Short mmCIF file of C-alpha atoms in Angstrom, two decimals:
data_model
loop_
_atom_site.label_atom_id
_atom_site.label_comp_id
_atom_site.label_asym_id
_atom_site.label_seq_id
_atom_site.Cartn_x
_atom_site.Cartn_y
_atom_site.Cartn_z
CA MET A 1 -14.22 -11.62 9.16
CA THR A 2 -13.13 -13.49 7.23
CA VAL A 3 -9.68 -12.01 6.01
CA LEU A 4 -6.99 -13.18 3.12
CA LEU A 5 -3.44 -12.03 4.77
CA THR A 6 -0.71 -12.86 2.34
CA GLY A 7 2.94 -14.65 3.68
CA ALA A 8 1.23 -15.41 6.55
CA ALA A 9 3.98 -17.86 7.09
CA GLY A 10 6.67 -15.06 7.44
CA PHE A 11 7.60 -12.95 10.29
CA ILE A 12 5.04 -10.45 11.04
CA GLY A 13 2.59 -12.45 9.11
CA MET A 14 2.06 -14.78 11.83
CA HIS A 15 1.51 -12.47 14.19
CA VAL A 16 -0.49 -10.71 12.07
CA ALA A 17 -2.36 -13.71 12.16
CA GLU A 18 -2.87 -14.87 15.70
CA LEU A 19 -4.13 -11.72 16.58
CA LEU A 20 -6.81 -11.91 13.82
CA LEU A 21 -7.38 -15.74 14.93
CA SER A 22 -7.58 -14.27 18.93
CA ARG A 23 -10.47 -12.39 18.63
CA GLY A 24 -12.79 -14.50 16.80
CA ASP A 25 -11.73 -13.76 12.19
CA GLU A 26 -11.41 -16.41 9.80
CA VAL A 27 -8.65 -16.37 8.57
CA VAL A 28 -6.73 -17.65 4.77
CA GLY A 29 -3.15 -18.08 5.20
CA ILE A 30 -1.18 -17.85 1.76
CA ASP A 31 1.83 -18.50 1.35
CA ASP A 32 4.62 -20.06 -1.10
CA LEU A 33 7.25 -21.02 1.03
CA ASN A 34 9.98 -19.88 -1.06
CA ALA A 35 13.64 -20.54 -0.26
CA TYR A 36 15.05 -17.40 0.36
CA TYR A 37 15.44 -18.28 3.75
CA ASP A 38 15.04 -21.92 5.66
CA VAL A 39 12.25 -22.68 4.50
CA GLY A 40 12.05 -25.71 8.06
CA LEU A 41 11.57 -22.03 10.24
CA LYS A 42 7.91 -21.04 8.00
CA ARG A 43 6.54 -24.42 8.39
CA ALA A 44 6.85 -24.32 11.72
CA ARG A 45 5.06 -20.18 11.91
CA LEU A 46 2.99 -22.44 10.07
CA ALA A 47 2.14 -25.48 12.65
CA ARG A 48 1.43 -22.69 15.13
CA LEU A 49 -1.44 -20.84 12.94
CA GLU A 50 -2.70 -24.41 11.88
CA SER A 51 -3.24 -25.39 15.02
CA ARG A 52 -5.93 -22.58 15.45
CA ARG A 53 -9.70 -22.96 14.67
CA GLY A 54 -9.74 -20.56 12.03
CA PHE A 55 -7.03 -20.82 10.07
CA ARG A 56 -6.67 -22.57 6.71
CA PHE A 57 -3.65 -22.21 4.44
CA LEU A 58 -3.36 -22.40 0.71
CA ALA A 59 -0.08 -22.80 -1.11
CA ALA A 60 -0.06 -20.18 -3.53
CA ASP A 61 3.11 -17.22 -5.36
CA VAL A 62 1.17 -14.18 -4.75
CA ALA A 63 2.59 -13.67 -8.41
CA ASN A 64 1.39 -16.28 -10.09
CA ARG A 65 -2.08 -14.96 -12.39
CA GLU A 66 -4.23 -17.86 -12.10
CA ALA A 67 -4.01 -18.72 -9.05
CA MET A 68 -4.65 -16.09 -7.06
CA LEU A 69 -7.40 -14.92 -9.35
CA ALA A 70 -9.85 -18.42 -9.11
CA LEU A 71 -8.95 -16.74 -5.03
CA ALA A 72 -12.12 -14.49 -6.19
CA GLY A 73 -14.39 -17.97 -7.09
CA LEU A 74 -12.68 -19.57 -3.92
CA GLU A 75 -13.35 -17.24 -1.71
CA PRO A 76 -15.67 -15.20 -2.56
CA GLY A 77 -16.84 -14.12 0.74
CA THR A 78 -13.44 -12.43 1.54
CA THR A 79 -14.30 -8.95 3.53
CA ARG A 80 -10.67 -7.98 4.27
CA ILE A 81 -7.16 -8.48 2.43
CA VAL A 82 -3.80 -8.10 4.64
CA HIS A 83 -1.15 -7.98 1.85
CA LEU A 84 2.33 -8.66 3.41
CA ALA A 85 3.89 -10.97 1.17
CA ALA A 86 7.09 -9.83 -0.58
CA GLN A 87 10.56 -9.85 -1.76
CA PRO A 88 12.96 -9.35 1.33
CA GLY A 89 15.66 -8.04 2.12
CA VAL A 90 17.04 -4.56 0.55
CA ARG A 91 20.76 -6.26 0.03
CA HIS A 92 20.08 -9.27 -1.93
CA SER A 93 18.50 -7.03 -3.55
CA LEU A 94 22.07 -6.60 -5.66
CA VAL A 95 22.11 -10.12 -6.21
CA ASP A 96 18.40 -10.65 -7.61
CA PRO A 97 17.03 -8.39 -8.75
CA TYR A 98 14.81 -9.69 -10.35
CA ALA A 99 13.16 -11.12 -7.37
CA TYR A 100 12.15 -8.22 -6.84
CA VAL A 101 10.25 -6.14 -9.19
CA GLN A 102 8.10 -9.92 -9.55
CA ALA A 103 6.81 -10.59 -5.81
CA ASN A 104 7.34 -6.81 -4.43
CA VAL A 105 5.88 -4.77 -8.56
CA MET A 106 4.21 -8.11 -9.88
CA GLY A 107 2.87 -9.56 -6.92
CA HIS A 108 1.48 -6.71 -6.18
CA LEU A 109 -0.20 -6.20 -8.86
CA VAL A 110 -2.01 -9.41 -9.19
CA VAL A 111 -3.43 -8.68 -5.62
CA LEU A 112 -4.88 -5.67 -6.71
CA GLU A 113 -6.41 -7.59 -10.29
CA LEU A 114 -7.51 -9.92 -6.78
CA ALA A 115 -8.90 -6.99 -4.79
CA ARG A 116 -11.64 -5.48 -6.91
CA ARG A 117 -12.92 -9.33 -8.29
CA LEU A 118 -14.22 -9.47 -4.52
CA PRO A 119 -18.22 -8.40 -3.90
CA ARG A 120 -17.39 -8.22 -0.30
CA LEU A 121 -14.32 -6.56 0.33
CA GLU A 122 -13.99 -3.49 2.48
CA HIS A 123 -10.57 -2.63 2.79
CA LEU A 124 -7.40 -3.97 1.79
CA VAL A 125 -4.70 -3.28 4.22
CA TYR A 126 -0.99 -4.05 2.39
CA ALA A 127 3.06 -3.47 3.98
CA SER A 128 5.02 -1.05 2.81
CA SER A 129 8.47 0.22 3.85
CA SER A 130 10.03 3.11 5.52
CA SER A 131 13.44 1.77 2.75
CA VAL A 132 10.70 4.55 0.50
CA TYR A 133 12.45 7.68 2.66
CA GLY A 134 15.31 7.09 0.62
CA GLY A 135 18.31 9.91 2.50
CA ASN A 136 15.86 11.81 3.30
CA ARG A 137 17.71 13.88 6.58
CA GLU A 138 14.68 16.10 7.80
CA LEU A 139 13.14 13.98 11.02
CA PRO A 140 10.71 12.50 11.92
CA PHE A 141 10.08 10.80 8.02
CA ALA A 142 6.92 11.87 7.53
CA GLU A 143 3.68 10.93 4.93
CA THR A 144 4.46 13.88 3.70
CA ASP A 145 8.31 13.72 2.56
CA ARG A 146 9.08 13.31 -0.62
CA VAL A 147 9.11 9.87 -1.88
CA ASP A 148 10.67 10.12 -5.56
CA HIS A 149 14.88 9.21 -4.70
CA PRO A 150 14.94 5.36 -3.33
CA VAL A 151 18.46 4.13 -2.05
CA SER A 152 17.96 0.49 -3.27
CA LEU A 153 15.84 -1.39 -6.45
CA TYR A 154 13.24 -3.08 -2.65
CA ALA A 155 13.24 0.67 -1.66
CA ALA A 156 11.75 1.51 -5.68
CA THR A 157 10.13 -1.15 -5.62
CA LYS A 158 8.44 -0.82 -2.70
CA ARG A 159 7.19 2.69 -3.53
CA SER A 160 5.86 1.15 -7.40
CA GLY A 161 3.30 -0.77 -5.04
CA GLU A 162 2.98 1.94 -3.56
CA LEU A 163 1.50 4.37 -6.75
CA ILE A 164 0.12 1.21 -8.15
CA SER A 165 -1.77 1.09 -5.03
CA GLU A 166 -3.09 4.73 -6.04
CA SER A 167 -4.14 4.80 -9.04
CA TYR A 168 -5.96 1.31 -8.24
CA ALA A 169 -7.88 3.61 -6.32
CA HIS A 170 -9.23 6.05 -8.53
CA LEU A 171 -8.95 3.54 -11.06
CA PHE A 172 -11.55 1.25 -9.35
CA GLY A 173 -12.30 3.06 -5.65
CA LEU A 174 -10.65 0.04 -3.45
CA PRO A 175 -10.21 1.28 -0.01
CA GLN A 176 -6.83 0.30 0.81
CA THR A 177 -3.74 1.48 3.43
CA GLY A 178 -0.39 1.16 2.57
CA LEU A 179 1.86 0.51 5.91
CA ARG A 180 5.66 1.76 5.89
CA PHE A 181 7.47 -0.66 7.93
CA PHE A 182 10.08 0.82 10.26
CA THR A 183 13.22 -2.24 11.40
CA VAL A 184 10.81 -4.69 12.72
CA TYR A 185 12.38 -7.09 15.47
CA GLY A 186 11.27 -10.00 17.36
CA PRO A 187 10.72 -13.77 18.42
CA TRP A 188 10.13 -15.75 14.98
CA GLY A 189 11.72 -12.95 13.08
CA ARG A 190 14.20 -13.30 10.00
CA PRO A 191 17.76 -15.10 9.81
CA ASP A 192 18.29 -12.12 7.41
CA MET A 193 17.60 -9.86 10.18
CA ALA A 194 20.61 -7.88 12.56
CA PRO A 195 19.09 -8.53 15.16
CA TRP A 196 19.09 -13.10 14.48
CA MET A 197 22.95 -12.64 12.91
CA PHE A 198 23.91 -10.23 16.02
CA ALA A 199 22.76 -13.13 18.76
CA ASP A 200 23.29 -16.05 16.27
CA ALA A 201 27.28 -14.94 15.73
CA ILE A 202 27.98 -13.75 19.37
CA LEU A 203 26.63 -16.50 21.08
CA ALA A 204 28.51 -18.47 18.18
CA GLY A 205 31.99 -16.32 18.97
CA ARG A 206 31.47 -14.72 15.85
CA ALA A 207 32.65 -10.70 14.81
CA ILE A 208 30.25 -9.22 14.19
CA THR A 209 30.45 -5.77 11.60
CA LEU A 210 28.75 -2.41 13.25
CA TYR A 211 28.54 0.25 10.06
CA ASP A 212 30.11 3.46 11.45
CA ALA A 213 31.35 1.91 15.14
CA GLY A 214 27.35 1.54 14.85
CA ARG A 215 26.55 5.18 14.79
CA LEU A 216 23.69 4.10 12.97
CA LYS A 217 20.07 4.68 13.90
CA ARG A 218 16.59 3.00 13.44
CA ASP A 219 13.03 3.12 14.52
CA PHE A 220 13.47 -0.13 16.08
CA THR A 221 10.10 -1.92 16.57
CA PHE A 222 8.51 -4.75 17.97
CA VAL A 223 6.81 -7.29 16.37
CA GLU A 224 3.57 -7.37 18.26
CA ASP A 225 3.03 -4.24 18.75
CA ILE A 226 3.04 -3.86 14.68
CA ALA A 227 0.27 -7.01 14.57
CA ALA A 228 -2.05 -4.78 16.89
CA GLY A 229 -1.12 -1.85 14.52
CA VAL A 230 -2.20 -3.74 11.45
CA VAL A 231 -4.73 -5.12 12.90
CA GLY A 232 -6.11 -1.45 13.99
CA CYS A 233 -5.95 -0.42 10.17
CA LEU A 234 -7.59 -3.04 9.20
CA ASP A 235 -10.83 -2.06 11.94
CA HIS A 236 -10.52 1.72 9.68
CA PRO A 237 -11.22 1.38 6.71
CA ALA A 238 -10.17 3.98 4.15
CA PRO A 239 -12.25 5.90 2.07
CA ALA A 240 -12.60 3.30 -1.21
CA SER A 241 -11.24 6.55 -3.92
CA THR A 242 -8.46 8.14 -1.28
CA PRO A 243 -6.08 5.42 -0.60
CA ARG A 244 -3.29 6.24 3.07
CA LEU A 245 -0.32 5.74 3.31
CA LEU A 246 0.60 5.42 6.84
CA ASN A 247 3.89 4.93 9.11
CA ILE A 248 4.44 1.70 11.61
CA GLY A 249 7.78 2.60 13.77
CA ASN A 250 8.29 2.90 17.09
CA HIS A 251 8.53 6.71 17.16
CA ARG A 252 12.50 5.88 18.59
CA SER A 253 15.37 6.47 17.02
CA VAL A 254 18.06 3.27 18.46
CA GLU A 255 21.47 3.22 18.28
CA VAL A 256 23.27 0.70 15.96
CA ARG A 257 25.16 -0.49 19.10
CA ARG A 258 22.97 0.20 21.95
CA PHE A 259 20.51 -2.47 20.29
CA VAL A 260 23.58 -4.66 20.88
CA THR A 261 24.79 -3.37 24.26
CA VAL A 262 21.09 -4.44 25.14
CA LEU A 263 20.79 -7.65 22.54
CA GLU A 264 24.93 -8.39 24.77
CA ALA A 265 23.70 -8.13 28.43
CA ALA A 266 20.42 -10.31 27.23
CA LEU A 267 22.40 -13.12 26.35
CA GLY A 268 24.84 -13.47 28.86
CA ARG A 269 27.53 -12.79 26.71
CA PRO A 270 29.83 -10.45 24.69
CA ALA A 271 30.02 -8.81 21.09
CA ILE A 272 33.18 -9.63 18.97
CA VAL A 273 33.05 -6.09 17.50
CA VAL A 274 34.63 -5.08 14.18
CA ASP A 275 34.16 -1.75 12.52
CA ALA A 276 33.07 -0.77 8.55
CA PRO A 277 31.51 1.31 6.51
CA ARG A 278 28.06 2.31 5.70
CA PRO A 279 26.66 0.94 2.33
CA ALA A 280 25.10 2.98 -0.04
CA THR A 281 22.67 0.51 0.40
CA ASP A 282 22.03 1.73 4.13
CA VAL A 283 20.79 4.80 5.87
CA PRO A 284 22.47 7.14 8.83
CA GLU A 285 19.17 6.94 10.39
CA THR A 286 15.42 6.17 10.63
CA PHE A 287 13.20 7.34 13.02
CA ALA A 288 9.18 7.43 12.13
CA ASP A 289 6.24 9.81 12.73
CA ILE A 290 3.84 7.87 13.97
CA ASP A 291 1.24 10.98 14.34
CA ALA A 292 -1.75 9.71 11.67
CA ILE A 293 -1.56 6.15 12.35
CA ARG A 294 -2.10 7.46 16.05
CA THR A 295 -5.11 9.77 15.03
CA ILE A 296 -6.37 7.63 12.46
CA CYS A 297 -6.01 3.74 14.63
CA GLY A 298 -5.48 4.80 17.42
CA TYR A 299 -1.70 3.08 17.48
CA GLU A 300 1.17 3.82 21.05
CA PRO A 301 3.77 1.80 20.83
CA ARG A 302 4.26 -0.06 23.47
CA THR A 303 7.90 -2.03 23.89
CA PRO A 304 11.24 -0.09 24.15
CA ILE A 305 14.15 -2.60 23.20
CA GLU A 306 14.58 -3.00 26.81
CA VAL A 307 11.83 -5.40 27.08
CA GLY A 308 11.65 -6.45 23.19
CA ILE A 309 14.83 -7.89 23.01
CA PRO A 310 14.96 -10.16 25.91
CA ARG A 311 11.83 -10.81 24.62
CA PHE A 312 13.86 -12.11 21.55
CA ALA A 313 17.20 -13.65 22.66
CA GLU A 314 14.83 -15.83 24.48
CA TRP A 315 12.88 -17.21 21.75
CA PHE A 316 15.95 -17.68 20.10
CA LEU A 317 18.30 -19.74 22.66
CA SER A 318 14.76 -22.03 22.27
CA TRP A 319 14.66 -22.02 18.61
CA ARG A 320 18.51 -22.34 18.96
CA LYS A 321 17.88 -25.75 21.14
CA GLY A 322 15.17 -26.98 18.84
CA GLY A 323 12.33 -25.41 20.23
#
């Protein structure tokens, strides 16, 4: 099976690619290696993949119509697409809103246009986000909840992608599954995410900021559980004209201050904590209802933070030392 994977040099993308390659799939990785965060980290992930049999890399921006649509002729045997490329980061959308519309809306549209030109395509799985739930107060978040009040531009662009996908399923019969990721962490994570920023500050003796005294709660999900869920969903195509939206999380809501306590123990150092009010872009709690993905794909997260955080810390210390 040939899988086209966008965002292959990204955090989740690398783990999904490794899982696909381990079972013998051919993976065509797409990434533009942009400078939103350390390109060296992206290249290191990519080097891991390029050492594996069955992986090919093409440098391209998913919003580049000419480059992406050319893949219909270059890779006509593609049977599945995993579309993970995006402009991430909720708070950065206040700084550069145009990047979010370009990558998350235009990029999503271009991937759909590519998908409908691939004659053997069986399934497209794409990344949405739990941020689409906005300020919803009913927990856990379920796929049937209303999602028409986003609290960030990032969330609005991810919801836009879901709606565009629904129209393409109706118009062109594209079998699609959108996955609403909850807070993902683990080895090879991103420098702009809380686990990395917390670990870096703790080791350097700098203060970390916890909003509302760390009482915000997140459904922290280990990246290997996420990768297994992505591949599991890829193997269970949605009906052609009935697109699916599924939560993919840990089904455990943990206070951020508890996350920090476990991280302190894993690093062997205490954190210096500063309290601050919750920003308008942050919600008080996220918590995934995963009944649907469990039923459809057999998804079952297995990694509590007491296991996942030490694994992240071990990798982070190694990366900090240069490899």
